[in-house]
Short mmCIF file of C-alpha atoms in Angstrom, two decimals:
data_model
loop_
_atom_site.label_atom_id
_atom_site.label_comp_id
_atom_site.label_asym_id
_atom_site.label_seq_id
_atom_site.Cartn_x
_atom_site.Cartn_y
_atom_site.Cartn_z
CA MET G 5 100.28 -26.83 -17.97
CA GLN G 6 99.45 -26.41 -14.42
CA HIS G 7 100.32 -29.21 -11.76
CA PHE G 8 97.11 -30.62 -9.58
CA ARG G 9 96.83 -33.02 -6.57
CA ASP G 10 94.16 -35.62 -7.08
CA TYR G 11 94.30 -36.29 -3.57
CA ILE G 12 93.54 -34.27 -0.12
CA PHE G 13 96.78 -34.46 2.39
CA LEU G 14 96.10 -34.06 6.14
CA TYR G 15 97.78 -35.56 8.96
CA LEU G 16 95.47 -37.50 11.87
CA ASN G 17 96.46 -38.32 15.25
CA GLY G 18 100.80 -37.42 14.23
CA GLN G 19 100.23 -39.48 11.16
CA PRO G 20 99.72 -38.31 7.55
CA ARG G 21 96.76 -39.06 5.44
CA LYS G 22 96.92 -39.15 1.77
CA LEU G 23 93.01 -39.10 0.62
CA LYS G 24 91.74 -40.06 -2.87
CA GLY G 25 88.47 -40.51 -4.41
CA ALA G 26 85.31 -41.44 -1.93
CA GLN G 27 87.27 -40.88 0.95
CA ALA G 28 87.38 -37.16 0.23
CA PHE G 29 84.05 -36.93 0.21
CA LEU G 30 83.19 -38.24 3.74
CA THR G 31 82.23 -35.98 6.39
CA VAL G 32 84.79 -36.43 9.25
CA THR G 33 82.80 -38.70 11.52
CA GLU G 34 81.76 -40.85 8.77
CA TYR G 35 85.81 -41.45 7.99
CA LEU G 36 87.03 -41.28 11.42
CA ARG G 37 84.37 -43.96 12.86
CA GLN G 38 83.58 -46.20 9.59
CA GLU G 39 87.04 -45.57 8.15
CA GLN G 40 89.51 -45.57 10.65
CA LEU G 41 87.44 -47.23 13.82
CA LEU G 42 88.01 -44.07 15.93
CA THR G 43 84.61 -44.42 17.50
CA GLY G 44 85.50 -42.14 20.40
CA THR G 45 84.31 -39.08 18.08
CA LYS G 46 80.05 -39.48 18.71
CA VAL G 47 77.55 -38.38 16.61
CA VAL G 48 73.95 -37.40 17.85
CA CYS G 49 72.81 -34.15 16.00
CA ALA G 50 74.41 -34.48 12.82
CA GLU G 51 73.99 -30.54 13.04
CA GLY G 52 76.80 -28.81 14.53
CA ASP G 53 74.96 -28.26 17.94
CA CYS G 54 75.38 -30.91 20.40
CA GLY G 55 79.46 -31.40 20.34
CA ALA G 56 79.43 -34.66 20.76
CA CYS G 57 81.54 -34.91 17.72
CA THR G 58 84.09 -32.16 19.14
CA VAL G 59 87.61 -32.74 17.23
CA LEU G 60 90.61 -30.60 17.54
CA LEU G 61 91.72 -28.84 14.09
CA GLY G 62 95.13 -27.39 13.56
CA ALA G 63 94.29 -25.57 10.57
CA VAL G 64 97.87 -24.64 8.64
CA LYS G 65 97.37 -21.89 6.19
CA PRO G 66 99.96 -20.89 3.21
CA GLY G 67 103.07 -19.58 4.64
CA MET G 68 101.89 -19.85 8.47
CA PRO G 69 104.98 -20.15 10.82
CA ILE G 70 104.90 -22.96 13.25
CA SER G 71 104.25 -20.66 16.20
CA LYS G 72 100.86 -19.23 15.12
CA LEU G 73 98.89 -22.64 14.61
CA GLN G 74 96.24 -23.25 17.33
CA PHE G 75 94.66 -26.45 17.85
CA LEU G 76 90.95 -25.50 17.95
CA PRO G 77 87.82 -27.79 18.37
CA VAL G 78 85.24 -27.92 15.78
CA ASN G 79 82.28 -30.15 15.05
CA ALA G 80 83.49 -33.16 12.73
CA CYS G 81 79.92 -34.28 12.05
CA ILE G 82 79.46 -31.05 9.39
CA GLN G 83 82.49 -31.47 8.18
CA PHE G 84 83.83 -33.03 4.85
CA MET G 85 87.17 -34.64 4.77
CA HIS G 86 88.36 -32.03 1.86
CA GLY G 87 87.40 -29.47 3.82
CA LEU G 88 90.64 -30.97 6.02
CA ASP G 89 93.05 -30.52 3.42
CA GLY G 90 96.39 -29.31 5.13
CA CYS G 91 95.25 -29.45 8.69
CA HIS G 92 96.40 -31.87 11.37
CA LEU G 93 93.57 -33.32 13.00
CA ILE G 94 93.72 -34.44 16.93
CA THR G 95 90.77 -37.03 18.20
CA ILE G 96 90.15 -38.01 21.49
CA GLU G 97 91.97 -40.97 20.97
CA GLY G 98 94.76 -38.62 20.40
CA ILE G 99 94.95 -36.61 23.49
CA THR G 100 96.31 -38.94 25.88
CA PRO G 101 99.60 -39.29 27.12
CA ASP G 102 102.08 -42.05 25.89
CA ASP G 103 101.61 -44.28 29.09
CA GLY G 104 98.19 -44.92 28.37
CA SER G 105 97.43 -42.44 31.19
CA LEU G 106 94.26 -39.98 31.34
CA HIS G 107 94.31 -36.50 29.54
CA PRO G 108 93.98 -33.70 32.64
CA VAL G 109 90.44 -33.09 31.44
CA GLN G 110 89.57 -36.73 31.40
CA GLN G 111 91.03 -37.41 34.71
CA ALA G 112 88.98 -34.30 35.84
CA MET G 113 86.02 -35.60 34.37
CA VAL G 114 86.35 -38.67 36.45
CA GLU G 115 86.99 -36.71 39.89
CA ALA G 116 83.87 -34.49 39.41
CA GLN G 117 81.65 -37.76 38.49
CA ALA G 118 80.96 -35.19 35.60
CA THR G 119 79.50 -37.83 33.13
CA GLN G 120 76.31 -39.04 32.91
CA CYS G 121 75.11 -41.41 30.13
CA GLY G 122 78.38 -40.52 29.04
CA PHE G 123 77.76 -40.08 25.01
CA CYS G 124 78.56 -36.43 25.12
CA THR G 125 81.45 -36.68 27.31
CA PRO G 126 84.15 -37.19 24.53
CA GLY G 127 82.92 -33.43 23.09
CA PHE G 128 83.49 -32.01 26.58
CA VAL G 129 86.80 -33.31 26.97
CA MET G 130 87.52 -32.52 23.60
CA ALA G 131 86.03 -28.81 24.24
CA ALA G 132 88.15 -28.34 27.27
CA ALA G 133 91.24 -29.65 25.74
CA GLY G 134 90.88 -27.06 23.21
CA MET G 135 90.69 -24.46 26.07
CA MET G 136 93.36 -25.87 27.59
CA GLU G 137 95.33 -25.58 24.32
CA GLY G 138 94.53 -21.94 23.83
CA ASN G 139 95.33 -21.40 27.39
CA GLY G 140 98.62 -21.81 28.36
CA GLY G 141 97.96 -25.58 29.76
CA GLN G 142 95.57 -24.12 32.20
CA PRO G 143 92.13 -24.39 33.54
CA ALA G 144 89.12 -22.28 33.46
CA SER G 145 89.55 -19.41 36.31
CA ASN G 146 86.04 -19.12 36.31
CA ALA G 147 82.86 -21.17 35.96
CA GLN G 148 82.05 -17.94 33.34
CA GLN G 149 85.18 -18.88 31.36
CA ALA G 150 84.23 -22.93 31.51
CA LYS G 151 80.97 -22.07 30.13
CA ASN G 152 81.92 -19.79 27.49
CA HIS G 153 84.01 -23.04 26.23
CA LEU G 154 81.05 -25.59 26.50
CA THR G 155 78.94 -23.32 24.95
CA GLY G 156 78.89 -25.24 21.91
CA ASN G 157 78.30 -29.07 24.09
CA LEU G 158 75.09 -30.01 25.39
CA CYS G 159 74.40 -32.68 27.80
CA ARG G 160 71.00 -34.15 27.85
CA CYS G 161 71.04 -35.59 31.47
CA THR G 162 71.69 -31.98 32.95
CA GLY G 163 74.85 -33.06 34.55
CA TYR G 164 76.29 -29.64 33.90
CA GLN G 165 77.70 -28.49 37.78
CA SER G 166 79.77 -31.11 37.78
CA ILE G 167 80.77 -30.68 34.18
CA ILE G 168 82.01 -27.09 35.14
CA GLU G 169 83.38 -28.14 38.45
CA ALA G 170 85.58 -30.55 36.58
CA MET G 171 86.91 -27.50 34.39
CA LEU G 172 87.93 -25.58 37.47
CA HIS G 173 90.01 -28.43 39.07
CA ILE G 174 91.95 -29.54 36.01
CA ASN G 175 95.40 -30.24 37.69
CA PRO G 176 97.90 -28.86 34.84
CA LYS G 177 100.56 -30.54 36.12
CA ASP G 178 100.88 -33.26 33.48
CA PHE G 179 99.41 -31.43 30.80
CA ASN G 180 101.26 -32.29 27.35
CA SER G 181 99.75 -30.31 24.77
CA VAL G 182 98.76 -31.85 21.28
CA HIS G 183 100.98 -29.36 19.64
CA GLU G 184 103.96 -30.32 21.15
CA LYS G 185 103.19 -34.05 21.06
CA TRP G 186 101.75 -34.31 17.43
CA HIS G 187 102.94 -31.68 15.30
CA HIS G 188 106.79 -31.31 14.95
CA ALA G 189 108.58 -29.11 12.51
CA ASP G 190 108.69 -31.79 10.23
CA VAL G 191 104.92 -32.18 10.19
CA HIS G 192 104.50 -28.78 9.44
CA GLN G 193 106.59 -28.08 6.91
CA ASP G 194 105.08 -31.26 4.59
CA LEU G 195 101.71 -29.88 5.26
CA LEU G 196 102.69 -26.32 4.02
CA HIS G 197 104.40 -28.03 1.26
CA GLN G 198 101.13 -29.61 -0.10
CA LEU G 199 99.80 -26.34 0.10
CA GLU G 200 101.45 -24.89 -2.75
CA ILE G 201 100.05 -27.07 -4.96
CA PRO G 202 96.24 -27.01 -6.20
CA VAL G 203 94.04 -29.71 -5.98
CA ASP G 204 91.71 -31.50 -8.15
CA VAL G 205 89.82 -34.86 -6.47
CA ARG G 206 87.07 -36.65 -8.58
CA HIS G 207 84.72 -39.52 -7.55
CA ASP G 208 81.77 -40.28 -9.37
CA LYS G 209 79.34 -36.78 -9.39
CA HIS G 210 81.81 -35.47 -6.63
CA ARG G 211 84.48 -32.97 -7.64
CA TYR G 212 86.71 -30.77 -5.25
CA GLN G 213 88.84 -27.96 -6.83
CA ALA G 214 91.57 -26.05 -4.77
CA PRO G 215 93.04 -22.73 -7.23
CA ALA G 216 95.76 -21.30 -6.18
CA THR G 217 94.37 -17.39 -6.47
CA PHE G 218 90.95 -15.98 -6.71
CA ASN G 219 91.52 -15.04 -10.44
CA GLN G 220 92.06 -19.04 -10.73
CA ALA G 221 88.96 -19.77 -8.25
CA ALA G 222 86.57 -17.38 -10.47
CA HIS G 223 87.75 -19.41 -13.74
CA GLN G 224 86.91 -22.38 -12.13
CA VAL G 225 83.42 -20.91 -11.15
CA LYS G 226 82.70 -20.04 -14.56
CA HIS G 227 83.77 -23.06 -15.85
CA SER G 228 82.10 -25.59 -13.93
CA GLY G 229 79.07 -23.60 -11.93
CA HIS G 230 80.40 -25.82 -8.31
CA ARG G 231 79.52 -24.41 -5.34
CA LEU G 232 82.17 -22.12 -3.22
CA PHE G 233 83.14 -24.24 0.03
CA ALA G 234 84.69 -22.77 3.18
CA ALA G 235 83.18 -24.46 6.55
CA ALA G 236 80.28 -26.30 5.56
CA THR G 237 78.53 -24.99 8.35
CA ASP G 238 75.57 -24.69 6.39
CA LEU G 239 76.29 -27.29 3.69
CA GLY G 240 77.55 -29.89 5.99
CA VAL G 241 73.78 -29.77 7.75
CA GLN G 242 72.32 -29.89 4.53
CA HIS G 243 73.88 -33.43 3.58
CA ASN G 244 73.25 -34.86 6.75
CA LYS G 245 69.34 -33.99 5.78
CA GLY G 246 69.88 -35.98 2.66
CA HIS G 247 69.55 -32.07 0.55
CA TRP G 248 72.93 -31.43 -0.74
CA GLN G 249 74.39 -35.04 -2.12
CA ASP G 250 76.46 -34.12 -5.28
CA GLN G 251 79.20 -32.90 -3.37
CA GLN G 252 80.90 -30.53 -6.77
CA VAL G 253 82.31 -27.15 -4.69
CA ILE G 254 85.39 -25.05 -4.61
CA SER G 255 87.62 -24.02 -1.99
CA LEU G 256 89.18 -20.86 -1.33
CA HIS G 257 91.89 -22.39 1.80
CA LEU G 258 95.19 -22.52 -0.38
CA ILE G 259 94.88 -18.57 -1.48
CA PRO G 260 97.13 -16.58 0.70
CA GLU G 261 95.34 -13.22 0.67
CA ALA G 262 91.76 -15.35 1.67
CA HIS G 263 93.11 -15.64 5.77
CA GLN G 264 93.90 -12.35 6.21
CA ILE G 265 92.59 -9.60 7.64
CA THR G 266 94.47 -5.96 7.65
CA ILE G 267 93.57 -3.33 9.86
CA HIS G 268 93.92 0.24 8.47
CA PRO G 269 93.71 3.43 10.28
CA GLU G 270 90.35 3.90 8.38
CA GLN G 271 88.80 0.58 7.42
CA ILE G 272 89.54 -3.18 8.00
CA ILE G 273 89.58 -5.15 5.28
CA ILE G 274 88.52 -8.93 5.74
CA GLY G 275 89.29 -12.03 3.57
CA ALA G 276 87.10 -14.91 2.45
CA ARG G 277 88.61 -17.31 4.55
CA VAL G 278 89.06 -15.30 7.93
CA THR G 279 87.27 -17.26 10.84
CA LEU G 280 84.47 -15.80 12.88
CA THR G 281 86.81 -16.77 16.22
CA THR G 282 89.46 -14.74 14.51
CA LEU G 283 87.21 -11.67 13.82
CA GLU G 284 85.95 -11.67 17.50
CA GLN G 285 89.55 -11.45 18.98
CA GLN G 286 91.05 -9.16 16.71
CA LEU G 287 88.41 -6.28 16.54
CA GLU G 288 88.25 -5.89 19.59
CA ASN G 289 89.79 -2.39 20.26
CA SER G 290 87.92 -1.27 16.50
CA PHE G 291 84.59 -2.59 17.04
CA PRO G 292 83.84 -3.65 20.67
CA GLU G 293 80.07 -3.83 19.76
CA TRP G 294 80.42 -6.80 17.15
CA ALA G 295 83.15 -8.55 19.34
CA ASP G 296 80.54 -8.64 22.50
CA PHE G 297 77.80 -9.26 19.86
CA MET G 298 80.11 -12.73 18.64
CA HIS G 299 80.20 -13.90 21.93
CA VAL G 300 76.46 -15.25 21.41
CA PHE G 301 76.91 -15.81 18.20
CA ALA G 302 77.15 -19.71 17.57
CA SER G 303 79.55 -21.90 19.38
CA PRO G 304 83.22 -21.81 19.43
CA GLN G 305 83.30 -25.01 17.27
CA ILE G 306 81.27 -22.84 14.32
CA LYS G 307 83.16 -19.96 15.31
CA ASN G 308 86.61 -21.66 15.06
CA ASN G 309 85.38 -22.80 11.44
CA GLY G 310 82.74 -20.36 10.09
CA THR G 311 83.57 -17.22 8.22
CA LEU G 312 82.04 -14.08 8.19
CA ILE G 313 81.99 -13.88 4.36
CA GLY G 314 79.87 -17.33 4.40
CA ASN G 315 77.01 -15.79 6.08
CA ILE G 316 77.13 -12.63 3.42
CA ALA G 317 76.95 -15.28 0.30
CA ASN G 318 74.48 -17.53 2.36
CA GLY G 319 72.38 -14.38 3.18
CA SER G 320 69.64 -15.65 5.42
CA PRO G 321 67.44 -12.94 6.41
CA ILE G 322 67.84 -13.94 10.29
CA GLY G 323 72.17 -14.36 9.47
CA ASP G 324 73.05 -12.29 12.92
CA ASN G 325 75.89 -10.18 11.40
CA LEU G 326 74.28 -8.80 8.54
CA PRO G 327 71.99 -5.91 10.08
CA PHE G 328 75.79 -4.88 11.46
CA LEU G 329 77.47 -4.84 7.73
CA LEU G 330 74.44 -3.27 6.93
CA ALA G 331 74.81 -0.30 9.13
CA MET G 332 78.45 -0.12 8.53
CA ASP G 333 77.57 0.15 4.34
CA ALA G 334 80.05 -2.91 4.50
CA LEU G 335 81.62 -2.76 0.99
CA ILE G 336 82.03 -6.05 -1.42
CA HIS G 337 84.98 -7.03 -3.17
CA ILE G 338 83.57 -9.34 -5.94
CA GLN G 339 86.18 -11.20 -8.15
CA GLY G 340 85.21 -12.29 -11.62
CA PRO G 341 87.60 -14.44 -14.04
CA ASP G 342 88.42 -11.09 -15.84
CA ARG G 343 87.81 -8.35 -13.75
CA GLN G 344 86.69 -6.82 -10.44
CA ARG G 345 84.11 -4.87 -8.84
CA GLN G 346 82.90 -3.40 -5.59
CA MET G 347 79.55 -2.39 -4.15
CA SER G 348 77.79 -1.72 -1.16
CA ILE G 349 76.00 -4.43 0.62
CA ASN G 350 72.81 -2.13 1.15
CA ASP G 351 72.82 -3.34 -2.77
CA PHE G 352 73.69 -6.66 -2.61
CA TYR G 353 70.83 -8.55 -1.64
CA LEU G 354 68.13 -8.96 -4.42
CA GLY G 355 65.30 -11.15 -2.58
CA TYR G 356 65.18 -14.06 -0.19
CA ARG G 357 69.04 -15.50 -0.81
CA GLN G 358 69.28 -13.93 -3.79
CA ASN G 359 72.36 -11.76 -4.32
CA ASP G 360 74.02 -9.64 -7.38
CA LEU G 361 76.56 -11.89 -7.78
CA GLN G 362 77.15 -13.54 -11.31
CA ASP G 363 77.68 -17.19 -12.19
CA ASP G 364 81.26 -16.82 -13.01
CA GLU G 365 82.08 -14.33 -9.63
CA LEU G 366 83.25 -14.98 -6.24
CA ILE G 367 83.56 -12.65 -2.94
CA SER G 368 87.12 -12.61 -2.33
CA HIS G 369 86.83 -9.39 0.93
CA VAL G 370 85.24 -7.32 2.59
CA THR G 371 86.05 -3.87 3.76
CA ILE G 372 84.44 -1.87 6.65
CA ASN G 373 85.40 1.74 8.01
CA HIS G 374 86.35 2.64 11.22
CA LYS G 375 83.57 4.02 13.53
CA PRO G 376 84.18 7.89 14.51
CA ALA G 377 84.96 8.83 17.73
CA ASN G 378 81.63 10.66 18.12
CA SER G 379 79.37 8.05 17.41
CA PHE G 380 76.79 5.75 19.38
CA MET G 381 76.27 2.04 18.19
CA ARG G 382 74.41 -1.13 19.72
CA LEU G 383 73.45 -4.78 18.60
CA TYR G 384 70.73 -6.63 19.38
CA LYS G 385 69.32 -10.32 19.42
CA ALA G 386 66.80 -11.93 20.06
CA SER G 387 66.39 -15.88 20.21
CA GLN G 388 64.56 -18.65 22.04
CA ARG G 389 67.79 -19.17 24.12
CA ARG G 390 70.87 -17.11 24.95
CA ASP G 391 73.59 -18.80 23.26
CA LEU G 392 74.11 -21.15 19.88
CA ASP G 393 70.49 -19.98 18.75
CA ILE G 394 69.28 -18.67 15.34
CA SER G 395 67.74 -15.35 15.76
CA CYS G 396 64.50 -14.30 15.78
CA VAL G 397 65.05 -10.80 15.33
CA ALA G 398 68.63 -9.09 15.08
CA ALA G 399 68.89 -5.57 15.26
CA ALA G 400 71.71 -2.86 14.82
CA PHE G 401 71.57 0.99 15.37
CA TYR G 402 74.31 3.51 14.59
CA LEU G 403 74.35 7.06 15.09
CA VAL G 404 77.21 9.55 13.90
CA PHE G 405 76.60 12.75 15.80
CA ASP G 406 78.48 16.41 15.45
CA ASP G 407 80.16 18.20 18.12
CA GLN G 408 76.86 20.22 18.98
CA GLN G 409 75.41 16.63 19.34
CA TYR G 410 72.88 16.63 16.34
CA ILE G 411 72.75 13.47 14.26
CA ASN G 412 74.91 13.75 11.02
CA SER G 413 74.27 10.22 10.08
CA ALA G 414 71.85 7.49 11.26
CA ALA G 415 71.36 3.58 10.49
CA VAL G 416 68.97 1.54 11.84
CA ALA G 417 69.30 -2.30 10.26
CA LEU G 418 67.05 -5.19 10.80
CA GLY G 419 67.36 -9.21 10.54
CA GLY G 420 64.09 -11.42 10.55
CA VAL G 421 61.50 -9.09 9.78
CA ALA G 422 61.47 -9.39 6.36
CA ALA G 423 62.85 -11.82 3.10
CA THR G 424 66.12 -10.34 3.38
CA ALA G 425 68.04 -8.27 6.21
CA LEU G 426 67.33 -4.81 5.42
CA ARG G 427 67.96 -1.18 5.84
CA LEU G 428 65.24 1.51 7.42
CA PRO G 429 65.79 4.62 5.30
CA ALA G 430 62.27 6.38 6.60
CA ILE G 431 63.64 6.00 9.83
CA GLU G 432 67.30 7.15 9.02
CA GLN G 433 65.99 10.37 7.20
CA LEU G 434 63.34 11.26 10.32
CA LEU G 435 67.16 10.70 12.83
CA VAL G 436 69.14 12.87 10.42
CA SER G 437 69.66 16.85 11.48
CA GLN G 438 67.93 15.49 14.86
CA HIS G 439 69.43 16.67 18.32
CA ARG G 440 70.62 13.61 20.36
CA ASP G 441 67.95 14.64 22.99
CA ALA G 442 64.90 14.99 20.68
CA LEU G 443 65.28 11.36 20.50
CA PHE G 444 64.46 10.66 24.36
CA ASP G 445 61.23 12.37 23.73
CA SER G 446 58.18 9.70 24.35
CA GLU G 447 56.30 11.27 21.42
CA HIS G 448 59.12 11.28 18.78
CA GLN G 449 59.90 7.48 20.07
CA GLN G 450 56.25 6.59 19.23
CA GLN G 451 56.27 8.10 15.69
CA LEU G 452 59.62 6.35 14.89
CA ILE G 453 58.15 2.74 15.94
CA SER G 454 55.37 3.68 14.00
CA ILE G 455 57.47 4.22 10.87
CA LEU G 456 59.41 1.49 11.47
CA ASN G 457 56.36 -1.44 11.69
CA GLU G 458 54.88 0.10 8.26
CA HIS G 459 58.07 -0.85 6.77
CA ILE G 460 58.78 -4.30 7.81
CA GLN G 461 56.90 -7.63 6.96
CA PRO G 462 57.70 -10.22 9.39
CA LEU G 463 56.17 -13.85 9.12
CA THR G 464 54.77 -15.76 11.67
CA ASP G 465 57.11 -19.14 11.71
CA VAL G 466 58.39 -21.57 14.74
CA ARG G 467 60.60 -19.12 16.04
CA GLY G 468 57.79 -16.30 16.46
CA SER G 469 54.88 -14.52 15.55
CA ALA G 470 54.59 -11.41 12.92
CA SER G 471 53.09 -9.44 16.26
CA PHE G 472 56.32 -11.14 18.53
CA ARG G 473 58.96 -9.55 15.75
CA ARG G 474 56.95 -6.69 15.54
CA GLN G 475 57.29 -6.18 18.87
CA LEU G 476 61.07 -6.98 19.37
CA ALA G 477 62.00 -4.35 16.46
CA ALA G 478 59.88 -1.50 18.68
CA ASN G 479 61.47 -2.94 21.90
CA PHE G 480 64.97 -2.86 20.52
CA TYR G 481 64.61 0.70 19.35
CA ARG G 482 63.23 1.88 23.11
CA ARG G 483 65.86 0.23 24.48
CA PHE G 484 69.08 1.67 22.29
CA VAL G 485 67.66 4.73 23.03
CA ALA G 486 67.79 3.95 26.82
CA GLU G 487 71.10 3.00 26.69
CA LEU G 488 71.91 6.14 24.72
CA ALA G 489 70.35 8.15 27.75
CA THR G 490 72.46 5.82 30.09
CA SER G 491 75.67 6.78 28.12
CA VAL G 492 74.76 10.53 28.53
CA GLY G 493 73.96 10.55 31.85
CA VAL G 494 70.10 11.68 31.54
CA ALA G 495 68.76 8.15 32.08
CA ASP G 496 66.89 9.41 34.67
CA GLY G 497 64.49 11.60 32.29
CA LEU G 498 63.03 8.79 30.24
#
């Protein structure tokens, strides 16, 4: 009979914590503020948008050497304590030096007078401290880098300029990383040891399970019907809004393969627990368009925790990554209790938030083929603001040419214009076999746009009207053609 832990194990500011029963099912902010009286971590939006709840998380993975561990900023308000099993959690109370002086980020904020009402300040400090942790203890090199790291933090008192100035003038002389302060070799080994033991924690109607293999996970899904759990970036919001109260979940974090991204000469294979931040960092060379697109996808706090396969399973028609995956004909690896199968993501969605997964199946990996050299891809997104916002319309356009610049294959995918993100084969068929230069003809463009409008069914909602979405989709295609023309030096002819 297999041995299970009936507790969640983590470290908090250098101290071990073993959570059983009700504590395991609290949100991180509830545990910190109510159970530990660590009230420096604030709660404002409870949706993972404002960043006031930012903490640093060192997520230890099975077999991970201590040198690979990074402490990254994440949102505490939409994360559950059971999601921190095997992690080292650092709060704002844990970053200060032992002598009681201020952290260099805090000191810089004071000197720049970079705080207004102050409610958001701890979150800004933790996001900037995370920047220093990953930046060799150095401040932001320029204003844009500072803004990139603070995308997930909102100051409602509009004190941004002084905050940016503070980020540029952090004195690294007294910086002491939390890794060096708290996460020693014995701490790391303690967490690794716990990750070798599967988990089964129960309280009232709640149950949290963490199996050791994909097969075990599929068996547990089959017999319990519980939800698979990755980062809770969606479930955490639902919980805080009162829509998801009985936490009956299964986590894949103890499965080593789930954390792996493998880059082969012809394809990449992405595990179910690979975060969006990891993808963004590792795919700069393989898929620069996708990596660039991710710069405006969510915030660092969300990307440091959220997963690509969570996006796929969620299946939102405005999921930013779905048009890219559809255009690349990504292959989904599906694990059942006694079987495995694969299918194209273009066959996966059956309707609004409906997919082809059976009740006893889960997604273990996704495979994406590399683009050939003679190809051209662009990804677009329109939203109410540039950063950290839900798409109104997202699009992916992908063409592969032969040696004479005729189109061998084409993919056009849109999100936000139907019940699911979708491919548009009618347009693709008109593009295939065309010479590249034919795309620059205005009549040809208008023909394709007319067909595009026939095959989408956008809705009118708070993010945009149906006619606005149609116009966005058309404009995205025009922009794609213009950028293709620019890339081959014929822009003046458009």
